[in-house]
Tab-separated table of C-alpha atoms in Angstrom:
chain	number	residue	atom	x	y	z
A	1	UNK	CA	-69.376	-32.426	67.923
A	2	UNK	CA	-71.941	-33.989	70.236
A	3	UNK	CA	-72.672	-30.863	72.259
A	4	UNK	CA	-75.834	-29.098	71.177
A	5	UNK	CA	-75.123	-25.638	69.702
A	6	UNK	CA	-78.060	-24.240	71.660
A	7	UNK	CA	-76.797	-25.276	75.086
A	8	UNK	CA	-74.812	-22.948	77.328
A	9	UNK	CA	-71.332	-24.310	78.292
A	10	UNK	CA	-72.474	-24.507	81.902
A	11	UNK	CA	-74.825	-27.311	80.829
A	12	UNK	CA	-71.984	-29.502	79.548
A	13	UNK	CA	-71.308	-31.898	82.490
A	14	UNK	CA	-67.671	-32.647	81.596
A	15	UNK	CA	-66.839	-28.910	81.617
A	16	UNK	CA	-68.449	-28.025	84.929
A	17	UNK	CA	-65.129	-27.713	86.770
A	18	UNK	CA	-63.867	-25.123	84.284
A	19	UNK	CA	-66.755	-22.725	84.620
A	20	UNK	CA	-67.421	-20.089	87.284
A	21	UNK	CA	-70.949	-19.739	88.636
A	22	UNK	CA	-73.157	-17.738	86.298
A	23	UNK	CA	-75.882	-15.623	87.854
A	24	UNK	CA	-77.578	-14.548	84.626
A	25	UNK	CA	-77.458	-15.612	81.020
A	26	UNK	CA	-74.894	-13.770	78.907
A	27	UNK	CA	-76.192	-11.436	76.208
A	28	UNK	CA	-76.165	-13.479	72.963
A	29	UNK	CA	-73.044	-11.878	71.482
A	30	UNK	CA	-70.914	-12.679	74.533
A	31	UNK	CA	-72.644	-16.070	74.903
A	32	UNK	CA	-71.548	-17.069	71.387
A	33	UNK	CA	-68.084	-15.583	71.975
A	34	UNK	CA	-67.268	-17.871	74.901
A	35	UNK	CA	-69.225	-20.889	73.692
A	36	UNK	CA	-67.760	-21.109	70.222
A	37	UNK	CA	-64.176	-20.503	71.331
A	38	UNK	CA	-64.637	-23.307	73.848
A	39	UNK	CA	-66.081	-25.598	71.191
A	40	UNK	CA	-63.150	-24.807	68.896
A	41	UNK	CA	-60.641	-25.707	71.611
A	42	UNK	CA	-62.409	-28.997	72.322
A	43	UNK	CA	-62.418	-29.730	68.603
A	44	UNK	CA	-58.681	-29.076	68.363
A	45	UNK	CA	-57.785	-31.007	71.520
A	46	UNK	CA	-59.765	-34.121	70.641
A	47	UNK	CA	-59.058	-33.991	66.877
A	48	UNK	CA	-62.723	-34.703	66.297
A	49	UNK	CA	-63.400	-35.567	62.657
A	50	UNK	CA	-67.139	-34.962	62.501
A	51	UNK	CA	-68.568	-31.894	60.818
A	52	UNK	CA	-69.095	-28.890	63.112
A	53	UNK	CA	-72.648	-28.602	64.354
A	54	UNK	CA	-74.888	-26.522	62.108
A	55	UNK	CA	-76.361	-23.535	63.864
A	56	UNK	CA	-80.028	-23.418	64.586
A	57	UNK	CA	-81.650	-20.970	62.176
A	58	UNK	CA	-82.898	-17.680	63.535
A	59	UNK	CA	-81.870	-14.048	63.821
A	60	UNK	CA	-81.400	-13.848	67.576
A	61	UNK	CA	-77.660	-14.590	67.602
A	62	UNK	CA	-75.799	-11.383	66.680
A	63	UNK	CA	-72.753	-11.980	64.526
A	64	UNK	CA	-69.398	-10.515	65.309
A	65	UNK	CA	-65.801	-10.970	64.185
A	66	UNK	CA	-63.880	-14.119	65.139
A	67	UNK	CA	-66.495	-15.738	67.364
A	68	UNK	CA	-68.832	-16.659	64.493
A	69	UNK	CA	-67.894	-20.238	63.817
A	70	UNK	CA	-65.443	-22.728	65.305
A	71	UNK	CA	-63.862	-23.329	61.880
A	72	UNK	CA	-62.502	-19.789	61.698
A	73	UNK	CA	-62.080	-18.594	65.252
A	74	UNK	CA	-58.668	-18.165	66.814
A	75	UNK	CA	-58.813	-20.839	69.566
A	76	UNK	CA	-57.290	-20.216	72.967
A	77	UNK	CA	-54.881	-22.451	74.840
A	78	UNK	CA	-56.294	-24.154	77.923
A	79	UNK	CA	-55.052	-21.559	80.428
A	80	UNK	CA	-56.158	-18.592	78.371
A	81	UNK	CA	-59.482	-20.302	77.751
A	82	UNK	CA	-60.129	-20.679	81.461
A	83	UNK	CA	-59.337	-16.982	81.908
A	84	UNK	CA	-61.748	-15.984	79.169
A	85	UNK	CA	-64.496	-18.091	80.699
A	86	UNK	CA	-63.820	-16.564	84.086
A	87	UNK	CA	-64.168	-13.150	82.497
A	88	UNK	CA	-67.443	-14.318	81.000
A	89	UNK	CA	-68.698	-15.234	84.460
A	90	UNK	CA	-67.849	-11.766	85.675
A	91	UNK	CA	-69.611	-10.155	82.755
A	92	UNK	CA	-72.729	-12.188	83.391
A	93	UNK	CA	-73.275	-10.704	86.824
A	94	UNK	CA	-75.252	-7.643	85.718
A	95	UNK	CA	-77.842	-6.585	83.199
A	96	UNK	CA	-75.112	-5.639	80.753
A	97	UNK	CA	-71.336	-6.154	80.711
A	98	UNK	CA	-69.289	-3.497	82.516
A	99	UNK	CA	-68.252	-0.691	80.201
A	100	UNK	CA	-70.668	-1.694	77.435
A	101	UNK	CA	-73.755	0.495	77.360
A	102	UNK	CA	-76.892	-0.114	75.375
A	103	UNK	CA	-77.923	2.636	73.010
A	104	UNK	CA	-80.750	3.361	70.591
A	105	UNK	CA	-82.046	0.332	68.730
A	106	UNK	CA	-80.020	-0.127	65.543
A	107	UNK	CA	-82.383	0.018	62.572
A	108	UNK	CA	-82.193	0.892	58.878
A	109	UNK	CA	-84.485	1.055	55.864
A	110	UNK	CA	-84.370	-2.310	54.109
A	111	UNK	CA	-82.911	-1.145	50.831
A	112	UNK	CA	-83.666	-2.941	47.597
A	113	UNK	CA	-81.122	-5.518	46.467
A	114	UNK	CA	-80.347	-6.410	42.877
A	115	UNK	CA	-78.042	-8.824	41.107
A	116	UNK	CA	-77.643	-6.335	38.252
A	117	UNK	CA	-74.150	-4.825	38.275
A	118	UNK	CA	-72.859	-6.977	41.141
A	119	UNK	CA	-70.204	-8.632	39.007
A	120	UNK	CA	-68.959	-5.243	37.762
A	121	UNK	CA	-68.861	-3.866	41.310
A	122	UNK	CA	-66.845	-6.830	42.569
A	123	UNK	CA	-64.401	-6.420	39.670
A	124	UNK	CA	-63.862	-2.765	40.632
A	125	UNK	CA	-63.500	-3.731	44.291
A	126	UNK	CA	-60.937	-6.419	43.441
A	127	UNK	CA	-58.946	-3.982	41.262
A	128	UNK	CA	-58.856	-1.487	44.144
A	129	UNK	CA	-57.625	-4.223	46.468
A	130	UNK	CA	-54.893	-5.195	44.001
A	131	UNK	CA	-53.601	-1.632	43.865
A	132	UNK	CA	-53.559	-1.094	47.633
A	133	UNK	CA	-50.162	-1.567	49.328
A	134	UNK	CA	-49.933	-4.772	51.354
A	135	UNK	CA	-46.470	-5.016	52.938
A	136	UNK	CA	-45.713	-8.407	54.460
A	137	UNK	CA	-45.264	-8.336	58.251
A	138	UNK	CA	-41.940	-9.322	59.794
A	139	UNK	CA	-42.073	-12.199	62.315
A	140	UNK	CA	-41.501	-9.715	65.161
A	141	UNK	CA	-44.355	-7.411	64.122
A	142	UNK	CA	-48.057	-7.528	64.975
A	143	UNK	CA	-51.119	-6.960	62.827
A	144	UNK	CA	-53.239	-4.247	64.423
A	145	UNK	CA	-56.906	-3.870	63.543
A	146	UNK	CA	-59.140	-1.273	65.128
A	147	UNK	CA	-62.853	-1.117	64.473
A	148	UNK	CA	-66.148	0.270	65.709
A	149	UNK	CA	-68.742	-2.431	66.321
A	150	UNK	CA	-72.128	-3.134	67.891
A	151	UNK	CA	-74.677	-5.946	68.109
A	152	UNK	CA	-78.410	-6.209	68.647
A	153	UNK	CA	-79.902	-9.012	70.709
A	154	UNK	CA	-82.868	-10.087	72.814
A	155	UNK	CA	-82.336	-9.380	76.513
A	156	UNK	CA	-84.535	-11.039	79.139
A	157	UNK	CA	-84.857	-9.817	82.717
A	158	UNK	CA	-87.684	-10.103	85.210
A	159	UNK	CA	-89.343	-12.547	82.781
A	160	UNK	CA	-89.614	-9.788	80.167
A	161	UNK	CA	-87.784	-9.927	76.841
A	162	UNK	CA	-86.856	-6.894	74.783
A	163	UNK	CA	-84.622	-6.138	71.818
A	164	UNK	CA	-81.609	-3.970	72.698
A	165	UNK	CA	-78.525	-2.768	70.840
A	166	UNK	CA	-75.033	-2.149	72.109
A	167	UNK	CA	-73.822	1.397	71.838
A	168	UNK	CA	-71.191	1.309	69.036
A	169	UNK	CA	-67.807	0.920	70.699
A	170	UNK	CA	-64.147	0.519	69.839
A	171	UNK	CA	-62.563	-2.913	69.388
A	172	UNK	CA	-58.783	-3.412	69.098
A	173	UNK	CA	-56.997	-6.619	68.123
A	174	UNK	CA	-53.276	-7.415	67.882
A	175	UNK	CA	-52.203	-10.680	66.218
A	176	UNK	CA	-48.788	-12.117	65.367
A	177	UNK	CA	-48.290	-13.217	61.741
A	178	UNK	CA	-48.327	-16.896	62.729
A	179	UNK	CA	-51.514	-16.400	64.757
A	180	UNK	CA	-50.005	-17.833	67.946
A	181	UNK	CA	-49.847	-14.577	69.918
A	182	UNK	CA	-52.428	-11.866	70.244
A	183	UNK	CA	-54.371	-9.463	72.422
A	184	UNK	CA	-57.939	-8.153	72.401
A	185	UNK	CA	-59.376	-5.037	74.015
A	186	UNK	CA	-63.138	-4.597	73.765
A	187	UNK	CA	-65.543	-3.174	76.364
A	188	UNK	CA	-67.994	-5.747	77.638
A	189	UNK	CA	-66.023	-8.682	76.242
A	190	UNK	CA	-62.630	-8.296	77.948
A	191	UNK	CA	-61.286	-6.716	81.134
A	192	UNK	CA	-60.376	-3.033	80.784
A	193	UNK	CA	-56.780	-3.767	79.795
A	194	UNK	CA	-57.762	-6.612	77.467
A	195	UNK	CA	-57.203	-10.355	77.317
A	196	UNK	CA	-54.694	-12.667	75.683
A	197	UNK	CA	-55.353	-14.470	72.423
A	198	UNK	CA	-52.222	-16.621	72.736
A	199	UNK	CA	-52.690	-20.148	71.397
A	200	UNK	CA	-50.758	-23.179	70.200
A	201	UNK	CA	-53.482	-24.002	67.688
A	202	UNK	CA	-53.009	-22.948	64.070
A	203	UNK	CA	-55.678	-20.569	62.772
A	204	UNK	CA	-57.014	-20.307	59.248
A	205	UNK	CA	-57.278	-16.508	59.618
A	206	UNK	CA	-53.609	-16.040	60.612
A	207	UNK	CA	-51.464	-14.207	58.065
A	208	UNK	CA	-49.269	-17.250	57.466
A	209	UNK	CA	-52.292	-19.455	56.753
A	210	UNK	CA	-53.911	-16.834	54.530
A	211	UNK	CA	-50.715	-16.502	52.521
A	212	UNK	CA	-50.934	-20.211	51.671
A	213	UNK	CA	-54.385	-19.865	50.104
A	214	UNK	CA	-54.558	-19.963	46.287
A	215	UNK	CA	-54.970	-16.718	44.368
A	216	UNK	CA	-56.854	-18.334	41.493
A	217	UNK	CA	-60.551	-17.508	42.176
A	218	UNK	CA	-61.843	-20.963	41.191
A	219	UNK	CA	-59.308	-22.811	43.320
A	220	UNK	CA	-59.831	-20.349	46.157
A	221	UNK	CA	-63.601	-20.806	46.093
A	222	UNK	CA	-63.192	-24.576	46.272
A	223	UNK	CA	-61.011	-24.054	49.331
A	224	UNK	CA	-63.574	-21.696	50.878
A	225	UNK	CA	-66.330	-24.266	50.405
A	226	UNK	CA	-64.117	-26.850	52.113
A	227	UNK	CA	-63.322	-24.525	55.024
A	228	UNK	CA	-66.995	-23.699	55.593
A	229	UNK	CA	-68.384	-27.202	55.098
A	230	UNK	CA	-71.149	-27.994	57.569
A	231	UNK	CA	-71.525	-24.373	58.677
A	232	UNK	CA	-74.451	-21.992	58.344
A	233	UNK	CA	-77.850	-22.646	56.809
A	234	UNK	CA	-76.639	-23.359	53.278
A	235	UNK	CA	-73.405	-24.150	51.477
A	236	UNK	CA	-73.375	-20.886	49.527
A	237	UNK	CA	-74.279	-18.718	52.527
A	238	UNK	CA	-71.518	-20.342	54.586
A	239	UNK	CA	-68.981	-19.613	51.829
A	240	UNK	CA	-70.100	-15.979	51.598
A	241	UNK	CA	-69.856	-15.584	55.376
A	242	UNK	CA	-66.396	-17.172	55.423
A	243	UNK	CA	-65.085	-14.718	52.844
A	244	UNK	CA	-66.562	-11.873	54.892
A	245	UNK	CA	-64.768	-13.181	57.982
A	246	UNK	CA	-61.434	-13.344	56.161
A	247	UNK	CA	-61.809	-9.794	54.840
A	248	UNK	CA	-63.392	-8.218	57.913
A	249	UNK	CA	-60.816	-8.817	60.631
A	250	UNK	CA	-57.597	-10.085	59.132
A	251	UNK	CA	-54.648	-8.743	57.152
A	252	UNK	CA	-54.927	-10.328	53.701
A	253	UNK	CA	-51.549	-10.891	51.997
A	254	UNK	CA	-50.856	-9.333	48.605
A	255	UNK	CA	-53.281	-10.572	45.971
A	256	UNK	CA	-55.541	-12.505	48.341
A	257	UNK	CA	-58.170	-9.845	49.062
A	258	UNK	CA	-58.685	-9.280	45.335
A	259	UNK	CA	-58.960	-13.044	44.788
A	260	UNK	CA	-61.522	-13.345	47.589
A	261	UNK	CA	-63.772	-10.778	45.911
A	262	UNK	CA	-63.443	-12.545	42.561
A	263	UNK	CA	-64.339	-15.815	44.272
A	264	UNK	CA	-67.366	-14.178	45.910
A	265	UNK	CA	-68.625	-13.132	42.472
A	266	UNK	CA	-69.004	-16.843	41.637
A	267	UNK	CA	-71.301	-17.594	44.612
A	268	UNK	CA	-74.980	-17.810	43.592
A	269	UNK	CA	-77.314	-15.249	45.156
A	270	UNK	CA	-74.784	-12.444	45.664
A	271	UNK	CA	-76.403	-9.026	45.111
A	272	UNK	CA	-75.778	-5.283	45.412
A	273	UNK	CA	-77.405	-2.905	47.910
A	274	UNK	CA	-77.081	0.656	46.673
A	275	UNK	CA	-76.790	2.356	50.070
A	276	UNK	CA	-75.444	0.871	53.303
A	277	UNK	CA	-73.993	2.504	56.415
A	278	UNK	CA	-71.186	1.067	58.528
A	279	UNK	CA	-70.826	1.360	62.317
A	280	UNK	CA	-68.866	4.606	61.962
A	281	UNK	CA	-71.698	6.215	60.003
A	282	UNK	CA	-69.949	6.040	56.629
A	283	UNK	CA	-72.219	5.488	53.626
A	284	UNK	CA	-71.199	3.165	50.834
A	285	UNK	CA	-72.387	0.522	48.401
A	286	UNK	CA	-72.708	-3.064	49.606
A	287	UNK	CA	-72.200	-6.536	48.235
A	288	UNK	CA	-74.661	-8.775	50.055
A	289	UNK	CA	-76.354	-12.141	50.312
A	290	UNK	CA	-79.649	-13.070	51.981
A	291	UNK	CA	-79.806	-16.120	54.229
A	292	UNK	CA	-83.269	-17.398	53.330
A	293	UNK	CA	-83.513	-19.458	56.533
A	294	UNK	CA	-82.600	-16.800	59.112
A	295	UNK	CA	-83.935	-13.840	57.143
A	296	UNK	CA	-80.638	-12.006	57.657
A	297	UNK	CA	-78.810	-10.196	54.858
A	298	UNK	CA	-75.050	-10.011	55.271
A	299	UNK	CA	-73.561	-6.878	53.688
A	300	UNK	CA	-69.940	-5.948	52.921
A	301	UNK	CA	-69.731	-2.159	52.610
A	302	UNK	CA	-67.335	-0.385	50.235
A	303	UNK	CA	-66.520	3.264	49.612
A	304	UNK	CA	-68.503	4.394	46.591
A	305	UNK	CA	-65.535	6.222	45.005
A	306	UNK	CA	-62.374	4.347	46.022
A	307	UNK	CA	-64.087	0.921	46.342
A	308	UNK	CA	-62.050	0.162	49.477
A	309	UNK	CA	-63.577	-1.992	52.215
A	310	UNK	CA	-65.266	0.059	54.971
A	311	UNK	CA	-67.006	-2.523	57.122
A	312	UNK	CA	-69.928	-4.894	57.278
A	313	UNK	CA	-73.356	-5.276	58.774
A	314	UNK	CA	-76.144	-7.831	59.072
A	315	UNK	CA	-79.699	-6.618	58.500
A	316	UNK	CA	-82.752	-8.669	59.404
A	317	UNK	CA	-84.981	-8.304	56.335
A	318	UNK	CA	-87.700	-10.901	56.895
A	319	UNK	CA	-88.988	-13.270	59.545
A	320	UNK	CA	-86.942	-16.429	59.994
A	321	UNK	CA	-88.341	-19.771	58.980
A	322	UNK	CA	-89.751	-21.574	62.021
A	323	UNK	CA	-89.220	-18.415	64.091
A	324	UNK	CA	-90.113	-18.680	67.774
A	325	UNK	CA	-91.624	-15.935	69.906
A	326	UNK	CA	-88.222	-14.477	70.814
A	327	UNK	CA	-87.100	-14.457	67.177
A	328	UNK	CA	-90.213	-12.502	66.214
A	329	UNK	CA	-89.221	-9.658	68.535
A	330	UNK	CA	-86.504	-8.738	66.028
A	331	UNK	CA	-88.328	-6.930	63.244
A	332	UNK	CA	-87.313	-6.390	59.612
A	333	UNK	CA	-84.950	-3.431	59.377
A	334	UNK	CA	-83.090	-4.317	62.581
A	335	UNK	CA	-79.293	-4.220	62.271
A	336	UNK	CA	-78.185	-7.255	64.282
A	337	UNK	CA	-74.462	-6.668	63.731
A	338	UNK	CA	-72.405	-3.762	62.421
A	339	UNK	CA	-68.698	-3.066	62.155
A	340	UNK	CA	-66.430	-0.416	60.628
A	341	UNK	CA	-62.700	-0.944	60.184
A	342	UNK	CA	-60.947	2.298	61.168
A	343	UNK	CA	-57.326	1.104	61.179
A	344	UNK	CA	-55.536	-1.921	59.718
A	345	UNK	CA	-51.749	-1.764	59.895
A	346	UNK	CA	-48.518	-3.268	61.226
A	347	UNK	CA	-47.035	-2.318	64.609
A	348	UNK	CA	-43.991	-3.345	66.605
A	349	UNK	CA	-45.676	-4.949	69.603
A	350	UNK	CA	-48.816	-5.806	71.527
A	351	UNK	CA	-50.706	-2.744	72.816
A	352	UNK	CA	-48.784	-0.531	70.396
A	353	UNK	CA	-50.965	1.579	68.112
A	354	UNK	CA	-50.084	3.672	65.061
A	355	UNK	CA	-50.302	6.827	67.183
A	356	UNK	CA	-48.601	5.495	70.309
A	357	UNK	CA	-45.435	3.463	70.627
A	358	UNK	CA	-45.048	0.997	73.495
């Protein structure tokens, strides 16, 4: 990919006709959302064979589900893409996206991390995942995932930059098993009624693609390394992040979630954080890994008793290497991304929820 990962899509000359006028820069979470989905579509349309561009190190880009990296996002078709970009232009018109309020700055004590007991914890987590029911969806069903999420980012207005956090808010995603149809509703990212995720491009995070992944942890880890090649600030960090993506907002087929945790246990640098809190305020124990370049620690949070997955968060624990002035505004203890899965189930159609039938 020749486009610089630090340039806004509006700066790409060959895409100028697709983009609406932007009055102000998008907050970083929405910026990455539109930019990376666009990059993924270009990658798919041109069948580019080069490695995806490695992100510039630094903590200022909040991480969120399915817009993290082009290799794993669910790309849009051309028409849906134009609609999403148009929505992005609308969202950029004010200090914050409509319907998405900023709240208190998200912070946490930087708990100690240790490698001791991490392997045992991941074994217990994988056993819990094996025992959980995982019915296969029918082709006419949709995978429904509801979560609470928030990001922290640097906002600049009137030539003054400050660190702000979204108020935790609800996010709802519907996806067909083949990954070709879907819908997203999230304040500040989509219109009130949501936006389409329909696409002709196959997605690695679709149920059908996940079901084809090996269940042997060694073979699965090799596949994860291949999927994440060229991403992140290191090979091992990219693999850890990829596994987190596949667990965090997908519907793993029977046996796969357990295999993913066993594969994660083989990644160097994986540690345990004794106390972590998800976006819904639930305390648990975390499996984590520190990105030495960005200074961010990615944490997967599990219930302390049942060992089921609760959610994830990213905590900035030390200053990034080669940090610029804006990076330094984000202090250690800042939670740059947090999410809590509150529902993960099968429903009969888009916009249908477990409590309401369409």
